[in-house]
PDB file of C-alpha atoms and ligand atoms in Angstrom:
ATOM      1  CA  UNK S   1       0.000   0.000   0.000  1.00  0.00           C
ATOM      2  CA  UNK S   2       1.489   3.331  -1.032  1.00  0.00           C
ATOM      3  CA  UNK S   3       0.564   6.279   1.137  1.00  0.00           C
ATOM      4  CA  UNK S   4       3.325   8.789   0.496  1.00  0.00           C
ATOM      5  CA  UNK S   5       4.463  10.766  -2.517  1.00  0.00           C
ATOM      6  CA  UNK S   6       7.621  12.794  -2.993  1.00  0.00           C
ATOM      7  CA  UNK S   7       7.511  15.709  -5.411  1.00  0.00           C
ATOM      8  CA  UNK S   8      10.990  17.119  -6.084  1.00  0.00           C
ATOM      9  CA  UNK S   9      10.706  20.811  -6.897  1.00  0.00           C
ATOM     10  CA  UNK S  10      14.093  22.208  -5.958  1.00  0.00           C
ATOM     11  CA  UNK S  11      15.660  22.414  -9.419  1.00  0.00           C
ATOM     12  CA  UNK S  12      16.843  25.698 -10.893  1.00  0.00           C
ATOM     13  CA  UNK S  13      14.615  25.539 -13.964  1.00  0.00           C
ATOM     14  CA  UNK S  14      17.294  26.954 -16.235  1.00  0.00           C
ATOM     15  CA  UNK S  15      15.302  26.101 -19.350  1.00  0.00           C
ATOM     16  CA  UNK S  16      12.738  28.672 -18.297  1.00  0.00           C
ATOM     17  CA  UNK S  17      15.069  31.531 -17.502  1.00  0.00           C
ATOM     18  CA  UNK S  18      14.610  34.425 -17.112  1.00  0.00           C
ATOM     19  CA  UNK S  19      11.099  33.682 -15.730  1.00  0.00           C
ATOM     20  CA  UNK S  20      12.531  31.248 -13.196  1.00  0.00           C
ATOM     21  CA  UNK S  21      15.005  33.812 -11.888  1.00  0.00           C
ATOM     22  CA  UNK S  22      12.515  34.806  -9.224  1.00  0.00           C
ATOM     23  CA  UNK S  23       9.736  32.237  -9.495  1.00  0.00           C
ATOM     24  CA  UNK S  24       9.743  28.460  -9.261  1.00  0.00           C
ATOM     25  CA  UNK S  25       9.272  26.670 -12.567  1.00  0.00           C
ATOM     26  CA  UNK S  26       6.682  24.496 -10.807  1.00  0.00           C
ATOM     27  CA  UNK S  27       4.492  27.586 -10.398  1.00  0.00           C
ATOM     28  CA  UNK S  28       4.340  28.361 -14.125  1.00  0.00           C
ATOM     29  CA  UNK S  29       0.652  28.211 -14.991  1.00  0.00           C
ATOM     30  CA  UNK S  30      -1.125  26.096 -17.546  1.00  0.00           C
ATOM     31  CA  UNK S  31      -3.598  28.941 -18.129  1.00  0.00           C
ATOM     32  CA  UNK S  32      -4.666  29.495 -14.495  1.00  0.00           C
ATOM     33  CA  UNK S  33      -3.391  26.439 -12.675  1.00  0.00           C
ATOM     34  CA  UNK S  34       0.269  26.032 -11.704  1.00  0.00           C
ATOM     35  CA  UNK S  35       2.010  22.928 -13.016  1.00  0.00           C
ATOM     36  CA  UNK S  36       2.589  21.608  -9.505  1.00  0.00           C
ATOM     37  CA  UNK S  37      -1.126  21.563  -8.760  1.00  0.00           C
ATOM     38  CA  UNK S  38      -1.691  19.058 -11.583  1.00  0.00           C
ATOM     39  CA  UNK S  39       0.932  16.862  -9.969  1.00  0.00           C
ATOM     40  CA  UNK S  40      -0.476  17.178  -6.455  1.00  0.00           C
ATOM     41  CA  UNK S  41      -3.969  16.425  -7.809  1.00  0.00           C
ATOM     42  CA  UNK S  42      -2.680  13.329  -9.592  1.00  0.00           C
ATOM     43  CA  UNK S  43      -1.242  12.019  -6.321  1.00  0.00           C
ATOM     44  CA  UNK S  44      -4.457  12.722  -4.436  1.00  0.00           C
ATOM     45  CA  UNK S  45      -6.615  11.144  -7.156  1.00  0.00           C
ATOM     46  CA  UNK S  46      -4.447   8.041  -6.718  1.00  0.00           C
ATOM     47  CA  UNK S  47      -5.310   7.798  -3.046  1.00  0.00           C
ATOM     48  CA  UNK S  48      -2.084   9.295  -1.676  1.00  0.00           C
ATOM     49  CA  UNK S  49      -2.654  11.356   1.446  1.00  0.00           C
ATOM     50  CA  UNK S  50       0.809  12.369   2.514  1.00  0.00           C
ATOM     51  CA  UNK S  51       2.774  14.558   0.128  1.00  0.00           C
ATOM     52  CA  UNK S  52       6.367  15.690   0.559  1.00  0.00           C
ATOM     53  CA  UNK S  53       7.523  18.532  -1.639  1.00  0.00           C
ATOM     54  CA  UNK S  54      11.271  19.035  -1.881  1.00  0.00           C
ATOM     55  CA  UNK S  55      11.933  22.744  -2.176  1.00  0.00           C
ATOM     56  CA  UNK S  56      14.937  25.005  -2.179  1.00  0.00           C
ATOM     57  CA  UNK S  57      15.867  28.651  -2.169  1.00  0.00           C
ATOM     58  CA  UNK S  58      13.419  30.884  -4.018  1.00  0.00           C
ATOM     59  CA  UNK S  59      10.573  28.361  -3.767  1.00  0.00           C
ATOM     60  CA  UNK S  60       8.472  30.086  -1.104  1.00  0.00           C
ATOM     61  CA  UNK S  61       5.719  30.685  -3.660  1.00  0.00           C
ATOM     62  CA  UNK S  62       4.972  26.938  -3.638  1.00  0.00           C
ATOM     63  CA  UNK S  63       4.418  26.845   0.122  1.00  0.00           C
ATOM     64  CA  UNK S  64       2.322  30.009   0.017  1.00  0.00           C
ATOM     65  CA  UNK S  65       0.246  28.578  -2.786  1.00  0.00           C
ATOM     66  CA  UNK S  66      -0.877  25.523  -0.824  1.00  0.00           C
ATOM     67  CA  UNK S  67      -1.350  27.536   2.381  1.00  0.00           C
ATOM     68  CA  UNK S  68      -4.460  29.465   3.391  1.00  0.00           C
ATOM     69  CA  UNK S  69      -4.671  33.105   2.290  1.00  0.00           C
ATOM     70  CA  UNK S  70      -6.928  34.914   4.791  1.00  0.00           C
ATOM     71  CA  UNK S  71      -6.754  38.412   3.229  1.00  0.00           C
ATOM     72  CA  UNK S  72      -7.566  37.110  -0.233  1.00  0.00           C
ATOM     73  CA  UNK S  73     -10.401  34.948   1.104  1.00  0.00           C
ATOM     74  CA  UNK S  74     -11.925  37.892   2.992  1.00  0.00           C
ATOM     75  CA  UNK S  75     -11.648  40.050  -0.120  1.00  0.00           C
ATOM     76  CA  UNK S  76     -13.393  37.468  -2.310  1.00  0.00           C
ATOM     77  CA  UNK S  77     -16.092  36.953   0.316  1.00  0.00           C
ATOM     78  CA  UNK S  78     -16.768  40.679   0.652  1.00  0.00           C
ATOM     79  CA  UNK S  79     -17.019  41.030  -3.108  1.00  0.00           C
ATOM     80  CA  UNK S  80     -19.377  38.100  -3.475  1.00  0.00           C
ATOM     81  CA  UNK S  81     -16.934  36.075  -5.588  1.00  0.00           C
ATOM     82  CA  UNK S  82     -18.032  32.784  -4.084  1.00  0.00           C
ATOM     83  CA  UNK S  83     -16.940  30.488  -6.894  1.00  0.00           C
ATOM     84  CA  UNK S  84     -13.373  31.816  -6.801  1.00  0.00           C
ATOM     85  CA  UNK S  85     -13.424  31.713  -3.017  1.00  0.00           C
ATOM     86  CA  UNK S  86     -14.304  28.049  -3.084  1.00  0.00           C
ATOM     87  CA  UNK S  87     -11.513  27.324  -5.555  1.00  0.00           C
ATOM     88  CA  UNK S  88      -8.955  29.208  -3.485  1.00  0.00           C
ATOM     89  CA  UNK S  89     -10.019  27.455  -0.290  1.00  0.00           C
ATOM     90  CA  UNK S  90     -10.009  24.032  -1.951  1.00  0.00           C
ATOM     91  CA  UNK S  91      -6.349  24.419  -2.882  1.00  0.00           C
ATOM     92  CA  UNK S  92      -5.266  24.898   0.715  1.00  0.00           C
ATOM     93  CA  UNK S  93      -7.200  21.861   1.862  1.00  0.00           C
ATOM     94  CA  UNK S  94      -6.064  19.503  -0.911  1.00  0.00           C
ATOM     95  CA  UNK S  95      -3.820  17.258   1.151  1.00  0.00           C
ATOM     96  CA  UNK S  96      -1.400  17.000   3.999  1.00  0.00           C
ATOM     97  CA  UNK S  97       1.677  18.603   2.425  1.00  0.00           C
ATOM     98  CA  UNK S  98       5.101  18.657   4.051  1.00  0.00           C
ATOM     99  CA  UNK S  99       8.128  20.590   2.855  1.00  0.00           C
ATOM    100  CA  UNK S 100      11.758  19.557   3.030  1.00  0.00           C
ATOM    101  CA  UNK S 101      14.593  21.778   1.858  1.00  0.00           C
ATOM    102  CA  UNK S 102      17.305  20.620  -0.471  1.00  0.00           C
ATOM    103  CA  UNK S 103      19.993  23.097   0.487  1.00  0.00           C
ATOM    104  CA  UNK S 104      21.747  22.978  -2.859  1.00  0.00           C
ATOM    105  CA  UNK S 105      20.349  21.683  -6.168  1.00  0.00           C
ATOM    106  CA  UNK S 106      22.754  18.745  -6.332  1.00  0.00           C
ATOM    107  CA  UNK S 107      20.532  16.663  -8.564  1.00  0.00           C
ATOM    108  CA  UNK S 108      17.254  14.777  -8.646  1.00  0.00           C
ATOM    109  CA  UNK S 109      18.727  11.791  -6.800  1.00  0.00           C
ATOM    110  CA  UNK S 110      19.879  14.019  -3.969  1.00  0.00           C
ATOM    111  CA  UNK S 111      16.437  15.686  -3.850  1.00  0.00           C
ATOM    112  CA  UNK S 112      14.697  12.313  -3.443  1.00  0.00           C
ATOM    113  CA  UNK S 113      17.197  11.311  -0.744  1.00  0.00           C
ATOM    114  CA  UNK S 114      16.090  14.323   1.322  1.00  0.00           C
ATOM    115  CA  UNK S 115      12.742  12.577   1.863  1.00  0.00           C
ATOM    116  CA  UNK S 116      14.298   9.471   3.426  1.00  0.00           C
ATOM    117  CA  UNK S 117      13.429  10.237   7.048  1.00  0.00           C
ATOM    118  CA  UNK S 118       9.875  11.226   6.265  1.00  0.00           C
ATOM    119  CA  UNK S 119       9.232   8.241   4.008  1.00  0.00           C
ATOM    120  CA  UNK S 120      10.679   5.733   6.468  1.00  0.00           C
ATOM    121  CA  UNK S 121      10.487   2.038   5.727  1.00  0.00           C
ATOM    122  CA  UNK S 122       7.693   1.836   3.178  1.00  0.00           C
ATOM    123  CA  UNK S 123       7.278   1.994  -0.584  1.00  0.00           C
ATOM    124  CA  UNK S 124       6.550   5.444  -1.964  1.00  0.00           C
ATOM    125  CA  UNK S 125       5.767   7.332  -5.156  1.00  0.00           C
ATOM    126  CA  UNK S 126       7.844  10.019  -6.855  1.00  0.00           C
ATOM    127  CA  UNK S 127       6.231  12.509  -9.221  1.00  0.00           C
ATOM    128  CA  UNK S 128       8.144  15.174 -11.144  1.00  0.00           C
ATOM    129  CA  UNK S 129       6.489  18.446 -11.967  1.00  0.00           C
ATOM    130  CA  UNK S 130       8.064  18.491 -15.393  1.00  0.00           C
ATOM    131  CA  UNK S 131       5.540  15.990 -16.641  1.00  0.00           C
ATOM    132  CA  UNK S 132       1.832  16.635 -16.746  1.00  0.00           C
ATOM    133  CA  UNK S 133       0.017  13.441 -17.646  1.00  0.00           C
ATOM    134  CA  UNK S 134      -3.564  13.327 -18.786  1.00  0.00           C
ATOM    135  CA  UNK S 135      -5.021   9.867 -18.254  1.00  0.00           C
ATOM    136  CA  UNK S 136      -8.272   8.142 -17.325  1.00  0.00           C
ATOM    137  CA  UNK S 137      -6.453   6.334 -14.523  1.00  0.00           C
ATOM    138  CA  UNK S 138      -3.816   8.685 -13.078  1.00  0.00           C
ATOM    139  CA  UNK S 139      -0.354   7.605 -14.250  1.00  0.00           C
ATOM    140  CA  UNK S 140       1.009   7.130 -10.744  1.00  0.00           C
ATOM    141  CA  UNK S 141      -2.043   5.030  -9.874  1.00  0.00           C
ATOM    142  CA  UNK S 142      -1.274   2.785 -12.863  1.00  0.00           C
ATOM    143  CA  UNK S 143       2.219   2.223 -11.439  1.00  0.00           C
ATOM    144  CA  UNK S 144       0.806   1.656  -7.953  1.00  0.00           C
ATOM    145  CA  UNK S 145      -1.567  -0.987  -9.316  1.00  0.00           C
ATOM    146  CA  UNK S 146       1.336  -2.826 -10.935  1.00  0.00           C
ATOM    147  CA  UNK S 147       3.350  -2.513  -7.751  1.00  0.00           C
ATOM    148  CA  UNK S 148       0.578  -4.452  -6.007  1.00  0.00           C
ATOM    149  CA  UNK S 149       1.293  -7.289  -8.406  1.00  0.00           C
ATOM    150  CA  UNK S 150       5.105  -7.249  -8.563  1.00  0.00           C
ATOM    151  CA  UNK S 151       6.124  -5.558  -5.271  1.00  0.00           C
ATOM    152  CA  UNK S 152       9.147  -4.177  -7.125  1.00  0.00           C
ATOM    153  CA  UNK S 153      10.172  -0.659  -8.180  1.00  0.00           C
ATOM    154  CA  UNK S 154       8.249   0.653 -11.171  1.00  0.00           C
ATOM    155  CA  UNK S 155       9.235   3.372 -13.622  1.00  0.00           C
ATOM    156  CA  UNK S 156       6.866   5.009 -16.088  1.00  0.00           C
ATOM    157  CA  UNK S 157       8.305   4.848 -19.611  1.00  0.00           C
ATOM    158  CA  UNK S 158       7.355   5.882 -23.114  1.00  0.00           C
ATOM    159  CA  UNK S 159       8.876   5.671 -26.568  1.00  0.00           C
ATOM    160  CA  UNK S 160      10.575   8.949 -27.446  1.00  0.00           C
ATOM    161  CA  UNK S 161      11.558  10.290 -30.868  1.00  0.00           C
ATOM    162  CA  UNK S 162      15.178   9.543 -31.876  1.00  0.00           C
ATOM    163  CA  UNK S 163      16.230  13.177 -31.708  1.00  0.00           C
ATOM    164  CA  UNK S 164      15.068  13.331 -28.081  1.00  0.00           C
ATOM    165  CA  UNK S 165      16.801  10.166 -26.845  1.00  0.00           C
ATOM    166  CA  UNK S 166      19.790  12.114 -25.526  1.00  0.00           C
ATOM    167  CA  UNK S 167      17.488  14.162 -23.253  1.00  0.00           C
ATOM    168  CA  UNK S 168      16.061  11.173 -21.355  1.00  0.00           C
ATOM    169  CA  UNK S 169      16.955   8.353 -19.037  1.00  0.00           C
ATOM    170  CA  UNK S 170      16.826   5.413 -21.475  1.00  0.00           C
ATOM    171  CA  UNK S 171      16.156   1.810 -20.508  1.00  0.00           C
ATOM    172  CA  UNK S 172      17.355  -1.459 -21.927  1.00  0.00           C
ATOM    173  CA  UNK S 173      14.468  -3.795 -21.262  1.00  0.00           C
ATOM    174  CA  UNK S 174      12.526  -6.895 -22.257  1.00  0.00           C
ATOM    175  CA  UNK S 175       8.754  -6.743 -22.563  1.00  0.00           C
ATOM    176  CA  UNK S 176       7.496  -9.480 -20.234  1.00  0.00           C
ATOM    177  CA  UNK S 177       3.816  -8.740 -20.521  1.00  0.00           C
ATOM    178  CA  UNK S 178       1.928  -6.129 -22.455  1.00  0.00           C
ATOM    179  CA  UNK S 179       3.511  -2.731 -21.711  1.00  0.00           C
ATOM    180  CA  UNK S 180       5.601  -4.104 -18.821  1.00  0.00           C
ATOM    181  CA  UNK S 181       9.381  -4.180 -19.251  1.00  0.00           C
ATOM    182  CA  UNK S 182      11.936  -5.952 -17.128  1.00  0.00           C
ATOM    183  CA  UNK S 183      14.697  -3.348 -16.908  1.00  0.00           C
ATOM    184  CA  UNK S 184      18.184  -4.753 -17.576  1.00  0.00           C
ATOM    185  CA  UNK S 185      19.913  -1.397 -17.637  1.00  0.00           C
ATOM    186  CA  UNK S 186      19.213   2.323 -17.590  1.00  0.00           C
ATOM    187  CA  UNK S 187      21.388   5.162 -18.844  1.00  0.00           C
ATOM    188  CA  UNK S 188      21.014   8.878 -18.209  1.00  0.00           C
ATOM    189  CA  UNK S 189      20.859  10.992 -21.370  1.00  0.00           C
ATOM    190  CA  UNK S 190      22.935   8.743 -23.673  1.00  0.00           C
ATOM    191  CA  UNK S 191      24.107   9.956 -27.086  1.00  0.00           C
ATOM    192  CA  UNK S 192      21.801   8.363 -29.693  1.00  0.00           C
ATOM    193  CA  UNK S 193      24.515   5.972 -30.933  1.00  0.00           C
ATOM    194  CA  UNK S 194      25.044   4.620 -27.421  1.00  0.00           C
ATOM    195  CA  UNK S 195      21.372   4.364 -26.462  1.00  0.00           C
ATOM    196  CA  UNK S 196      20.136   0.806 -25.912  1.00  0.00           C
ATOM    197  CA  UNK S 197      16.596   1.712 -27.071  1.00  0.00           C
ATOM    198  CA  UNK S 198      14.295   4.666 -27.549  1.00  0.00           C
ATOM    199  CA  UNK S 199      12.296   3.875 -24.434  1.00  0.00           C
ATOM    200  CA  UNK S 200      12.636   6.843 -22.126  1.00  0.00           C
ATOM    201  CA  UNK S 201      11.757   7.278 -18.485  1.00  0.00           C
ATOM    202  CA  UNK S 202       9.008   9.693 -17.592  1.00  0.00           C
ATOM    203  CA  UNK S 203       8.717  11.500 -14.267  1.00  0.00           C
ATOM    204  CA  UNK S 204       6.665   8.941 -12.340  1.00  0.00           C
ATOM    205  CA  UNK S 205       8.160   6.214 -10.158  1.00  0.00           C
ATOM    206  CA  UNK S 206       7.278   3.836  -7.371  1.00  0.00           C
ATOM    207  CA  UNK S 207      10.239   2.911  -5.187  1.00  0.00           C
ATOM    208  CA  UNK S 208      10.951   0.671  -2.251  1.00  0.00           C
ATOM    209  CA  UNK S 209      13.107   2.260   0.500  1.00  0.00           C
ATOM    210  CA  UNK S 210      16.166   0.425  -0.919  1.00  0.00           C
ATOM    211  CA  UNK S 211      16.554   3.301  -3.372  1.00  0.00           C
ATOM    212  CA  UNK S 212      17.830   5.544  -0.574  1.00  0.00           C
ATOM    213  CA  UNK S 213      20.949   3.445   0.038  1.00  0.00           C
ATOM    214  CA  UNK S 214      21.542   3.331  -3.708  1.00  0.00           C
ATOM    215  CA  UNK S 215      21.364   7.129  -3.942  1.00  0.00           C
ATOM    216  CA  UNK S 216      23.792   7.421  -1.043  1.00  0.00           C
ATOM    217  CA  UNK S 217      26.250   5.280  -3.002  1.00  0.00           C
ATOM    218  CA  UNK S 218      25.770   7.248  -6.229  1.00  0.00           C
ATOM    219  CA  UNK S 219      28.630   9.578  -7.210  1.00  0.00           C
ATOM    220  CA  UNK S 220      27.864  12.770  -9.145  1.00  0.00           C
ATOM    221  CA  UNK S 221      27.177  11.956 -12.811  1.00  0.00           C
ATOM    222  CA  UNK S 222      25.948  13.965 -15.821  1.00  0.00           C
ATOM    223  CA  UNK S 223      26.118  17.689 -15.107  1.00  0.00           C
ATOM    224  CA  UNK S 224      27.971  16.887 -11.874  1.00  0.00           C
ATOM    225  CA  UNK S 225      24.567  16.096 -10.332  1.00  0.00           C
ATOM    226  CA  UNK S 226      23.539  13.074  -8.290  1.00  0.00           C
ATOM    227  CA  UNK S 227      21.312  11.425 -10.849  1.00  0.00           C
ATOM    228  CA  UNK S 228      18.325   9.315  -9.882  1.00  0.00           C
ATOM    229  CA  UNK S 229      18.954   7.242 -13.015  1.00  0.00           C
ATOM    230  CA  UNK S 230      22.442   6.315 -11.777  1.00  0.00           C
ATOM    231  CA  UNK S 231      20.971   5.253  -8.424  1.00  0.00           C
ATOM    232  CA  UNK S 232      18.416   3.064 -10.232  1.00  0.00           C
ATOM    233  CA  UNK S 233      21.331   1.481 -12.091  1.00  0.00           C
ATOM    234  CA  UNK S 234      22.821   0.456  -8.747  1.00  0.00           C
ATOM    235  CA  UNK S 235      19.398  -0.749  -7.586  1.00  0.00           C
ATOM    236  CA  UNK S 236      19.096  -3.033 -10.628  1.00  0.00           C
ATOM    237  CA  UNK S 237      22.128  -4.968  -9.375  1.00  0.00           C
ATOM    238  CA  UNK S 238      20.224  -5.928  -6.235  1.00  0.00           C
ATOM    239  CA  UNK S 239      16.576  -5.944  -7.151  1.00  0.00           C
ATOM    240  CA  UNK S 240      14.259  -6.416 -10.137  1.00  0.00           C
ATOM    241  CA  UNK S 241      13.045  -3.119 -11.574  1.00  0.00           C
ATOM    242  CA  UNK S 242      10.198  -2.757 -14.055  1.00  0.00           C
ATOM    243  CA  UNK S 243       9.227  -0.165 -16.627  1.00  0.00           C
ATOM    244  CA  UNK S 244       5.625   0.435 -17.532  1.00  0.00           C
ATOM    245  CA  UNK S 245       4.407   2.048 -20.748  1.00  0.00           C
ATOM    246  CA  UNK S 246       1.513   3.864 -19.107  1.00  0.00           C
ATOM    247  CA  UNK S 247      -1.725   4.808 -20.801  1.00  0.00           C
ATOM    248  CA  UNK S 248      -2.268   8.509 -21.189  1.00  0.00           C
ATOM    249  CA  UNK S 249      -0.908  11.614 -22.816  1.00  0.00           C
ATOM    250  CA  UNK S 250       2.163  13.235 -21.387  1.00  0.00           C
ATOM    251  CA  UNK S 251       3.266  16.830 -21.731  1.00  0.00           C
ATOM    252  CA  UNK S 252       6.877  17.678 -21.051  1.00  0.00           C
ATOM    253  CA  UNK S 253       6.046  20.935 -19.324  1.00  0.00           C
ATOM    254  CA  UNK S 254       9.692  21.481 -18.341  1.00  0.00           C
ATOM    255  CA  UNK S 255      10.420  22.141 -21.991  1.00  0.00           C
ATOM    256  CA  UNK S 256       9.167  25.239 -23.825  1.00  0.00           C
ATOM    257  CA  UNK S 257       7.459  23.414 -26.693  1.00  0.00           C
ATOM    258  CA  UNK S 258       5.869  20.877 -24.337  1.00  0.00           C
ATOM    259  CA  UNK S 259       4.659  23.719 -22.158  1.00  0.00           C
ATOM    260  CA  UNK S 260       3.005  25.544 -25.060  1.00  0.00           C
ATOM    261  CA  UNK S 261       1.372  22.305 -26.282  1.00  0.00           C
ATOM    262  CA  UNK S 262      -0.043  21.707 -22.813  1.00  0.00           C
ATOM    263  CA  UNK S 263      -1.543  25.186 -22.686  1.00  0.00           C
ATOM    264  CA  UNK S 264      -3.146  24.834 -26.130  1.00  0.00           C
ATOM    265  CA  UNK S 265      -4.570  21.361 -25.434  1.00  0.00           C
ATOM    266  CA  UNK S 266      -5.925  22.277 -22.022  1.00  0.00           C
ATOM    267  CA  UNK S 267      -7.491  25.454 -23.416  1.00  0.00           C
ATOM    268  CA  UNK S 268      -9.188  23.398 -26.150  1.00  0.00           C
ATOM    269  CA  UNK S 269     -10.788  21.234 -23.473  1.00  0.00           C
ATOM    270  CA  UNK S 270     -12.204  23.998 -21.363  1.00  0.00           C
ATOM    271  CA  UNK S 271     -15.787  24.989 -21.941  1.00  0.00           C
ATOM    272  CA  UNK S 272     -15.067  28.620 -21.147  1.00  0.00           C
ATOM    273  CA  UNK S 273     -12.199  28.876 -23.649  1.00  0.00           C
ATOM    274  CA  UNK S 274     -12.351  26.216 -26.336  1.00  0.00           C
ATOM    275  CA  UNK S 275     -14.502  27.928 -28.954  1.00  0.00           C
ATOM    276  CA  UNK S 276     -12.613  31.169 -29.016  1.00  0.00           C
ATOM    277  CA  UNK S 277      -9.208  29.513 -28.842  1.00  0.00           C
ATOM    278  CA  UNK S 278     -10.091  27.079 -31.658  1.00  0.00           C
ATOM    279  CA  UNK S 279     -11.348  29.955 -33.793  1.00  0.00           C
ATOM    280  CA  UNK S 280      -8.176  31.916 -33.110  1.00  0.00           C
ATOM    281  CA  UNK S 281      -5.896  29.003 -34.018  1.00  0.00           C
ATOM    282  CA  UNK S 282      -7.808  28.291 -37.229  1.00  0.00           C
ATOM    283  CA  UNK S 283      -7.550  31.891 -38.244  1.00  0.00           C
TER     284      UNK S 283
HETATM  285  P1  LIG L 301      15.209  18.951 -14.185  1.00  0.00           P
HETATM  286  O1  LIG L 301      16.632  18.836 -14.479  1.00  0.00           O
HETATM  287  O2  LIG L 301      14.222  18.755 -15.266  1.00  0.00           O
HETATM  288  O3  LIG L 301      14.845  20.346 -13.501  1.00  0.00           O
HETATM  289  O4  LIG L 301      14.860  18.013 -12.941  1.00  0.00           O
HETATM  290  P2  LIG L 301      15.613  21.664 -13.407  1.00  0.00           P
HETATM  291  O5  LIG L 301      17.044  21.424 -13.076  1.00  0.00           O
HETATM  292  O6  LIG L 301      14.840  22.534 -12.495  1.00  0.00           O
HETATM  293  O7  LIG L 301      15.383  22.232 -14.862  1.00  0.00           O
HETATM  294  P3  LIG L 301      16.377  22.714 -15.976  1.00  0.00           P
HETATM  295  O8  LIG L 301      16.836  21.449 -16.647  1.00  0.00           O
HETATM  296  O9  LIG L 301      17.459  23.475 -15.285  1.00  0.00           O
HETATM  297  O10 LIG L 301      15.520  23.568 -16.854  1.00  0.00           O
HETATM  298  C1  LIG L 301      13.678  17.253 -12.822  1.00  0.00           C
HETATM  299  C2  LIG L 301      12.991  17.526 -11.519  1.00  0.00           C
HETATM  300  O11 LIG L 301      13.863  17.362 -10.423  1.00  0.00           O
HETATM  301  C3  LIG L 301      13.857  18.485  -9.578  1.00  0.00           C
HETATM  302  C4  LIG L 301      13.357  19.625 -10.430  1.00  0.00           C
HETATM  303  O12 LIG L 301      12.719  20.591  -9.615  1.00  0.00           O
HETATM  304  C5  LIG L 301      12.420  18.933 -11.395  1.00  0.00           C
HETATM  305  O13 LIG L 301      11.119  18.810 -10.870  1.00  0.00           O
HETATM  306  N1  LIG L 301      15.224  18.708  -9.055  1.00  0.00           N
HETATM  307  C6  LIG L 301      16.272  18.720  -9.907  1.00  0.00           C
HETATM  308  C7  LIG L 301      15.403  18.900  -7.695  1.00  0.00           C
HETATM  309  O14 LIG L 301      14.441  18.900  -6.912  1.00  0.00           O
HETATM  310  N2  LIG L 301      16.659  19.107  -7.238  1.00  0.00           N
HETATM  311  C8  LIG L 301      17.748  19.138  -8.058  1.00  0.00           C
HETATM  312  O15 LIG L 301      18.881  19.316  -7.565  1.00  0.00           O
HETATM  313  C9  LIG L 301      17.532  18.931  -9.424  1.00  0.00           C
END
């Protein structure tokens, strides 16, 4: 049973500079909802009640966002904006959210390691804010369901275009049942000619606590950062690890093109926006 989710949000977001100079990338909105809210909602929709967000310097806006905002609530109440008031209040009561600081952005692996004490001795989920995934069954729930069956670490994967292979963690795996891969190896951002496949990891994982020791053993890798992928490589030596080609549509919101696509697609699904946006695009 998975009860806890870790959401690393301490990265510098250099791909979105200069915006991320003074605001967390996780707070960039898809129209009117920050990216991180999609991720928190996915965890909650999957039955997770305890959420740990890893933050760093300059990330106060995330904590404020999920906190209550008495002045704003009073203002909305006094002005009769009840619908907005409800929305604002709902956000602060979404889940039990805890914050842990990563003092320096030393890599995704290091960020996950910061949650060790809070997670304790139980399996847990990791969700990255870079990926927004639209799915009938939330992506992390799909991994949790498979974890029930295999009791082994699970990584969400998807086929990526050749020109993008060098931007992903790439697995070498054997499909053992439909969409489930036994992972033989995993390599962080390999050059295309060295990549064992075009199956890339996506920002959703279920881990057992063994990953923490593996991260501790992991030396700095690509970009001089402690890479989660390198820790998984150590884990594979000791334990079976599986990849799952999830069902759903993923937006790489940490990338400018992916971010724009997400905004357009979400706008085209909203009753209050779709007609005008569709007309505008056609024109
Ligand atoms: P990324 O490498 O995509 O995020 O890490 P980044 O470093 O913020 O972005 P760019 O590449 O510079 O534009 C994936 C996730 O891991 C978190 C990020 O916040 C992001 O959600 N992360 C990364 C940490 O929490 N700590 C780190 O040291 C590095």
